Amino acid sequence: MGTISRKGWLVNDSYITGFVDGEGSFHIAFQERPDLKFGWQAIPEFHVSQNYTSRSVLEEIRNYLDCGYVKNNDAAGKRDKTMVYVVRDRQDLLRKIIPFFERSPLRTEKRNDFEVFKKIVLMLEGNQHLELEGFKEIVELAYSMNAGGRYRKRNKEAILESLTSSETVR
């Protein structure tokens, strides 16, 4: 069942799925965290980007999915004029985002990224990231997403190597 936006457009599951197929992404970020067991935190993120002039579309999607927030993208620096809808909260991912895309499947290659993303979120929820082999598997899976991780700032080997060395030290 759709909702009518301010401009009279129907926002429904199919609209959002199509929009995400074109403008969305499922991503696992890795943040250095020396206070954690392996020195890294895996952060699952769902994003939808759009030019700032279409911020209202991102707000409508946020309202429809009832989670996340819209912010300036800033990915390419101060000249970047895009906005991004972001969901990082694991419970929102588990209870809202994953069920949404299970009932309204993506139709592009992004569907494969979603399936890997879902597996990783479930692994995190099952605390598999607290064991070395589980965390390594999460890294491997994350780097298989989004064109094999070719747009990432850090390479997979650097993270995996630091996991092994930090575990040896402990």
PDB file of C-alpha atoms in Angstrom:
ATOM      1  CA  MET A   1       0.000   0.000   0.000  1.00  0.00           C
ATOM      2  CA  GLY A   2       1.517   3.302  -1.086  1.00  0.00           C
ATOM      3  CA  THR A   3       1.431   6.736   0.408  1.00  0.00           C
ATOM      4  CA  ILE A   4       0.918   9.974  -1.473  1.00  0.00           C
ATOM      5  CA  SER A   5       3.788  12.433  -1.295  1.00  0.00           C
ATOM      6  CA  ARG A   6       3.466  16.211  -1.099  1.00  0.00           C
ATOM      7  CA  LYS A   7       3.686  16.464  -4.867  1.00  0.00           C
ATOM      8  CA  GLY A   8       0.949  13.862  -5.387  1.00  0.00           C
ATOM      9  CA  TRP A   9       3.269  11.028  -6.468  1.00  0.00           C
ATOM     10  CA  LEU A  10       2.556   7.554  -5.219  1.00  0.00           C
ATOM     11  CA  VAL A  11       5.382   6.153  -3.099  1.00  0.00           C
ATOM     12  CA  ASN A  12       5.125   2.392  -2.732  1.00  0.00           C
ATOM     13  CA  ASP A  13       7.278  -0.735  -2.514  1.00  0.00           C
ATOM     14  CA  SER A  14       7.778  -0.977  -6.297  1.00  0.00           C
ATOM     15  CA  TYR A  15       8.772   2.683  -6.602  1.00  0.00           C
ATOM     16  CA  ILE A  16      11.338   2.371  -3.814  1.00  0.00           C
ATOM     17  CA  THR A  17      12.737  -0.911  -5.135  1.00  0.00           C
ATOM     18  CA  GLY A  18      13.193   0.592  -8.605  1.00  0.00           C
ATOM     19  CA  PHE A  19      14.727   3.739  -7.168  1.00  0.00           C
ATOM     20  CA  VAL A  20      17.198   1.732  -5.067  1.00  0.00           C
ATOM     21  CA  ASP A  21      18.056  -0.463  -8.069  1.00  0.00           C
ATOM     22  CA  GLY A  22      19.255   2.721  -9.773  1.00  0.00           C
ATOM     23  CA  GLU A  23      20.507   4.946  -6.964  1.00  0.00           C
ATOM     24  CA  GLY A  24      21.045   2.768  -3.891  1.00  0.00           C
ATOM     25  CA  SER A  25      23.775   0.641  -2.404  1.00  0.00           C
ATOM     26  CA  PHE A  26      24.388  -1.883   0.338  1.00  0.00           C
ATOM     27  CA  HIS A  27      27.798  -1.462   1.908  1.00  0.00           C
ATOM     28  CA  ILE A  28      29.903  -2.738   4.792  1.00  0.00           C
ATOM     29  CA  ALA A  29      32.289  -0.063   6.049  1.00  0.00           C
ATOM     30  CA  PHE A  30      35.336  -0.937   8.136  1.00  0.00           C
ATOM     31  CA  GLN A  31      36.466   1.508  10.783  1.00  0.00           C
ATOM     32  CA  GLU A  32      39.674   1.158  12.749  1.00  0.00           C
ATOM     33  CA  ARG A  33      38.844   0.692  16.421  1.00  0.00           C
ATOM     34  CA  PRO A  34      41.870  -0.197  18.584  1.00  0.00           C
ATOM     35  CA  ASP A  35      39.531  -0.719  21.546  1.00  0.00           C
ATOM     36  CA  LEU A  36      37.875  -3.705  19.837  1.00  0.00           C
ATOM     37  CA  LYS A  37      39.135  -7.288  19.847  1.00  0.00           C
ATOM     38  CA  PHE A  38      40.430  -7.281  16.260  1.00  0.00           C
ATOM     39  CA  GLY A  39      41.029  -3.532  15.931  1.00  0.00           C
ATOM     40  CA  TRP A  40      38.207  -3.059  13.400  1.00  0.00           C
ATOM     41  CA  GLN A  41      34.483  -2.483  13.422  1.00  0.00           C
ATOM     42  CA  ALA A  42      32.269  -3.705  10.575  1.00  0.00           C
ATOM     43  CA  ILE A  43      29.471  -1.216   9.935  1.00  0.00           C
ATOM     44  CA  PRO A  44      26.601  -2.234   7.647  1.00  0.00           C
ATOM     45  CA  GLU A  45      25.061   0.683   5.742  1.00  0.00           C
ATOM     46  CA  PHE A  46      22.199   1.078   3.304  1.00  0.00           C
ATOM     47  CA  HIS A  47      22.448   4.234   1.133  1.00  0.00           C
ATOM     48  CA  VAL A  48      20.362   5.984  -1.488  1.00  0.00           C
ATOM     49  CA  SER A  49      21.884   9.045  -3.198  1.00  0.00           C
ATOM     50  CA  GLN A  50      20.280  11.864  -5.112  1.00  0.00           C
ATOM     51  CA  ASN A  51      21.070  15.418  -6.207  1.00  0.00           C
ATOM     52  CA  TYR A  52      20.256  17.975  -3.492  1.00  0.00           C
ATOM     53  CA  THR A  53      17.385  19.340  -5.591  1.00  0.00           C
ATOM     54  CA  SER A  54      15.605  15.995  -5.097  1.00  0.00           C
ATOM     55  CA  ARG A  55      16.100  15.748  -1.337  1.00  0.00           C
ATOM     56  CA  SER A  56      12.309  15.454  -0.933  1.00  0.00           C
ATOM     57  CA  VAL A  57      12.388  12.045  -2.666  1.00  0.00           C
ATOM     58  CA  LEU A  58      14.931  10.792  -0.129  1.00  0.00           C
ATOM     59  CA  GLU A  59      12.793  12.175   2.701  1.00  0.00           C
ATOM     60  CA  GLU A  60       9.737  10.365   1.291  1.00  0.00           C
ATOM     61  CA  ILE A  61      11.665   7.092   1.144  1.00  0.00           C
ATOM     62  CA  ARG A  62      12.903   7.666   4.700  1.00  0.00           C
ATOM     63  CA  ASN A  63       9.356   8.322   5.877  1.00  0.00           C
ATOM     64  CA  TYR A  64       7.993   5.287   4.048  1.00  0.00           C
ATOM     65  CA  LEU A  65      10.649   2.952   5.496  1.00  0.00           C
ATOM     66  CA  ASP A  66      10.388   4.676   8.906  1.00  0.00           C
ATOM     67  CA  CYS A  67      14.098   4.645   9.705  1.00  0.00           C
ATOM     68  CA  GLY A  68      17.420   6.285   8.888  1.00  0.00           C
ATOM     69  CA  TYR A  69      18.279   9.887   8.072  1.00  0.00           C
ATOM     70  CA  VAL A  70      19.066  12.153   5.126  1.00  0.00           C
ATOM     71  CA  LYS A  71      22.314  14.149   5.061  1.00  0.00           C
ATOM     72  CA  ASN A  72      24.781  15.862   2.749  1.00  0.00           C
ATOM     73  CA  ASN A  73      26.841  13.209   0.991  1.00  0.00           C
ATOM     74  CA  ASP A  74      30.240  14.955   1.199  1.00  0.00           C
ATOM     75  CA  ALA A  75      31.825  11.901  -0.460  1.00  0.00           C
ATOM     76  CA  ALA A  76      33.649  14.000  -3.039  1.00  0.00           C
ATOM     77  CA  GLY A  77      34.374  16.927  -0.754  1.00  0.00           C
ATOM     78  CA  LYS A  78      32.698  20.302  -0.395  1.00  0.00           C
ATOM     79  CA  ARG A  79      31.837  20.467  -4.105  1.00  0.00           C
ATOM     80  CA  ASP A  80      29.644  17.363  -3.834  1.00  0.00           C
ATOM     81  CA  LYS A  81      26.026  18.542  -3.983  1.00  0.00           C
ATOM     82  CA  THR A  82      24.397  15.157  -3.501  1.00  0.00           C
ATOM     83  CA  MET A  83      22.286  14.085  -0.568  1.00  0.00           C
ATOM     84  CA  VAL A  84      22.212  10.587   0.846  1.00  0.00           C
ATOM     85  CA  TYR A  85      19.610   8.622   2.760  1.00  0.00           C
ATOM     86  CA  VAL A  86      21.444   6.369   5.227  1.00  0.00           C
ATOM     87  CA  VAL A  87      20.364   3.501   7.457  1.00  0.00           C
ATOM     88  CA  ARG A  88      23.091   2.202   9.777  1.00  0.00           C
ATOM     89  CA  ASP A  89      21.169   1.075  12.838  1.00  0.00           C
ATOM     90  CA  ARG A  90      21.434  -2.710  12.874  1.00  0.00           C
ATOM     91  CA  GLN A  91      17.972  -3.228  14.317  1.00  0.00           C
ATOM     92  CA  ASP A  92      16.437  -1.036  11.595  1.00  0.00           C
ATOM     93  CA  LEU A  93      18.377  -3.019   9.001  1.00  0.00           C
ATOM     94  CA  LEU A  94      17.129  -6.297  10.483  1.00  0.00           C
ATOM     95  CA  ARG A  95      13.509  -5.281  11.117  1.00  0.00           C
ATOM     96  CA  LYS A  96      12.799  -2.859   8.275  1.00  0.00           C
ATOM     97  CA  ILE A  97      15.321  -2.763   5.421  1.00  0.00           C
ATOM     98  CA  ILE A  98      16.052  -6.477   4.995  1.00  0.00           C
ATOM     99  CA  PRO A  99      12.375  -7.523   5.234  1.00  0.00           C
ATOM    100  CA  PHE A 100      11.447  -4.762   2.764  1.00  0.00           C
ATOM    101  CA  PHE A 101      13.839  -6.063   0.093  1.00  0.00           C
ATOM    102  CA  GLU A 102      12.869  -9.667   0.793  1.00  0.00           C
ATOM    103  CA  ARG A 103       9.238  -8.870  -0.042  1.00  0.00           C
ATOM    104  CA  SER A 104      10.142  -6.408  -2.841  1.00  0.00           C
ATOM    105  CA  PRO A 105      13.238  -7.915  -4.483  1.00  0.00           C
ATOM    106  CA  LEU A 106      15.710  -5.868  -6.459  1.00  0.00           C
ATOM    107  CA  ARG A 107      16.012  -6.738 -10.152  1.00  0.00           C
ATOM    108  CA  THR A 108      19.564  -5.679 -11.004  1.00  0.00           C
ATOM    109  CA  GLU A 109      22.977  -6.946  -9.933  1.00  0.00           C
ATOM    110  CA  LYS A 110      22.295  -5.069  -6.703  1.00  0.00           C
ATOM    111  CA  ARG A 111      20.180  -8.022  -5.623  1.00  0.00           C
ATOM    112  CA  ASN A 112      23.374 -10.081  -5.215  1.00  0.00           C
ATOM    113  CA  ASP A 113      24.917  -7.312  -3.102  1.00  0.00           C
ATOM    114  CA  PHE A 114      21.756  -7.262  -0.993  1.00  0.00           C
ATOM    115  CA  GLU A 115      21.974 -11.030  -0.387  1.00  0.00           C
ATOM    116  CA  VAL A 116      25.605 -10.726   0.758  1.00  0.00           C
ATOM    117  CA  PHE A 117      24.706  -7.672   2.859  1.00  0.00           C
ATOM    118  CA  LYS A 118      21.865  -9.601   4.518  1.00  0.00           C
ATOM    119  CA  LYS A 119      24.201 -12.506   5.299  1.00  0.00           C
ATOM    120  CA  ILE A 120      26.732 -10.161   6.915  1.00  0.00           C
ATOM    121  CA  VAL A 121      24.090  -8.343   8.994  1.00  0.00           C
ATOM    122  CA  LEU A 122      22.807 -11.717  10.226  1.00  0.00           C
ATOM    123  CA  MET A 123      26.385 -12.787  11.037  1.00  0.00           C
ATOM    124  CA  LEU A 124      26.868  -9.598  13.050  1.00  0.00           C
ATOM    125  CA  GLU A 125      23.585 -10.168  14.854  1.00  0.00           C
ATOM    126  CA  GLY A 126      24.740 -13.723  15.641  1.00  0.00           C
ATOM    127  CA  ASN A 127      28.019 -12.329  17.067  1.00  0.00           C
ATOM    128  CA  GLN A 128      30.132 -14.208  14.528  1.00  0.00           C
ATOM    129  CA  HIS A 129      32.287 -11.093  14.196  1.00  0.00           C
ATOM    130  CA  LEU A 130      33.609 -11.757  17.701  1.00  0.00           C
ATOM    131  CA  GLU A 131      35.542 -14.806  16.453  1.00  0.00           C
ATOM    132  CA  LEU A 132      38.548 -14.398  14.160  1.00  0.00           C
ATOM    133  CA  GLU A 133      37.256 -16.726  11.444  1.00  0.00           C
ATOM    134  CA  GLY A 134      33.855 -15.031  11.497  1.00  0.00           C
ATOM    135  CA  PHE A 135      35.363 -11.563  11.165  1.00  0.00           C
ATOM    136  CA  LYS A 136      37.610 -12.734   8.328  1.00  0.00           C
ATOM    137  CA  GLU A 137      34.578 -14.155   6.529  1.00  0.00           C
ATOM    138  CA  ILE A 138      32.765 -10.836   6.956  1.00  0.00           C
ATOM    139  CA  VAL A 139      35.732  -9.007   5.393  1.00  0.00           C
ATOM    140  CA  GLU A 140      35.879 -11.464   2.489  1.00  0.00           C
ATOM    141  CA  LEU A 141      32.139 -11.196   1.866  1.00  0.00           C
ATOM    142  CA  ALA A 142      32.148  -7.388   2.135  1.00  0.00           C
ATOM    143  CA  TYR A 143      34.919  -7.117  -0.432  1.00  0.00           C
ATOM    144  CA  SER A 144      32.968  -9.329  -2.833  1.00  0.00           C
ATOM    145  CA  MET A 145      30.212  -6.685  -2.969  1.00  0.00           C
ATOM    146  CA  ASN A 146      29.942  -3.567  -5.128  1.00  0.00           C
ATOM    147  CA  ALA A 147      32.177  -4.500  -8.042  1.00  0.00           C
ATOM    148  CA  GLY A 148      34.546  -6.533  -5.888  1.00  0.00           C
ATOM    149  CA  GLY A 149      35.400  -3.628  -3.607  1.00  0.00           C
ATOM    150  CA  ARG A 150      37.358  -1.768  -6.290  1.00  0.00           C
ATOM    151  CA  TYR A 151      36.146   1.628  -5.015  1.00  0.00           C
ATOM    152  CA  ARG A 152      37.262   1.048  -1.443  1.00  0.00           C
ATOM    153  CA  LYS A 153      39.940   3.206   0.156  1.00  0.00           C
ATOM    154  CA  ARG A 154      41.554   0.307   2.026  1.00  0.00           C
ATOM    155  CA  ASN A 155      42.496  -2.962   0.457  1.00  0.00           C
ATOM    156  CA  LYS A 156      41.196  -6.208   1.867  1.00  0.00           C
ATOM    157  CA  GLU A 157      44.656  -7.657   2.451  1.00  0.00           C
ATOM    158  CA  ALA A 158      45.624  -4.814   4.807  1.00  0.00           C
ATOM    159  CA  ILE A 159      42.593  -5.492   6.999  1.00  0.00           C
ATOM    160  CA  LEU A 160      43.071  -9.274   6.966  1.00  0.00           C
ATOM    161  CA  GLU A 161      46.781  -8.953   7.740  1.00  0.00           C
ATOM    162  CA  SER A 162      46.107  -6.638  10.683  1.00  0.00           C
ATOM    163  CA  LEU A 163      43.552  -9.129  12.047  1.00  0.00           C
ATOM    164  CA  THR A 164      46.113 -11.888  12.102  1.00  0.00           C
ATOM    165  CA  SER A 165      48.833  -9.718  13.634  1.00  0.00           C
ATOM    166  CA  SER A 166      46.526  -8.244  16.278  1.00  0.00           C
ATOM    167  CA  GLU A 167      45.323 -11.721  17.272  1.00  0.00           C
ATOM    168  CA  THR A 168      48.940 -12.909  17.605  1.00  0.00           C
ATOM    169  CA  VAL A 169      49.720  -9.999  19.952  1.00  0.00           C
ATOM    170  CA  ARG A 170      46.753 -10.658  22.266  1.00  0.00           C
TER     171      ARG A 170
END
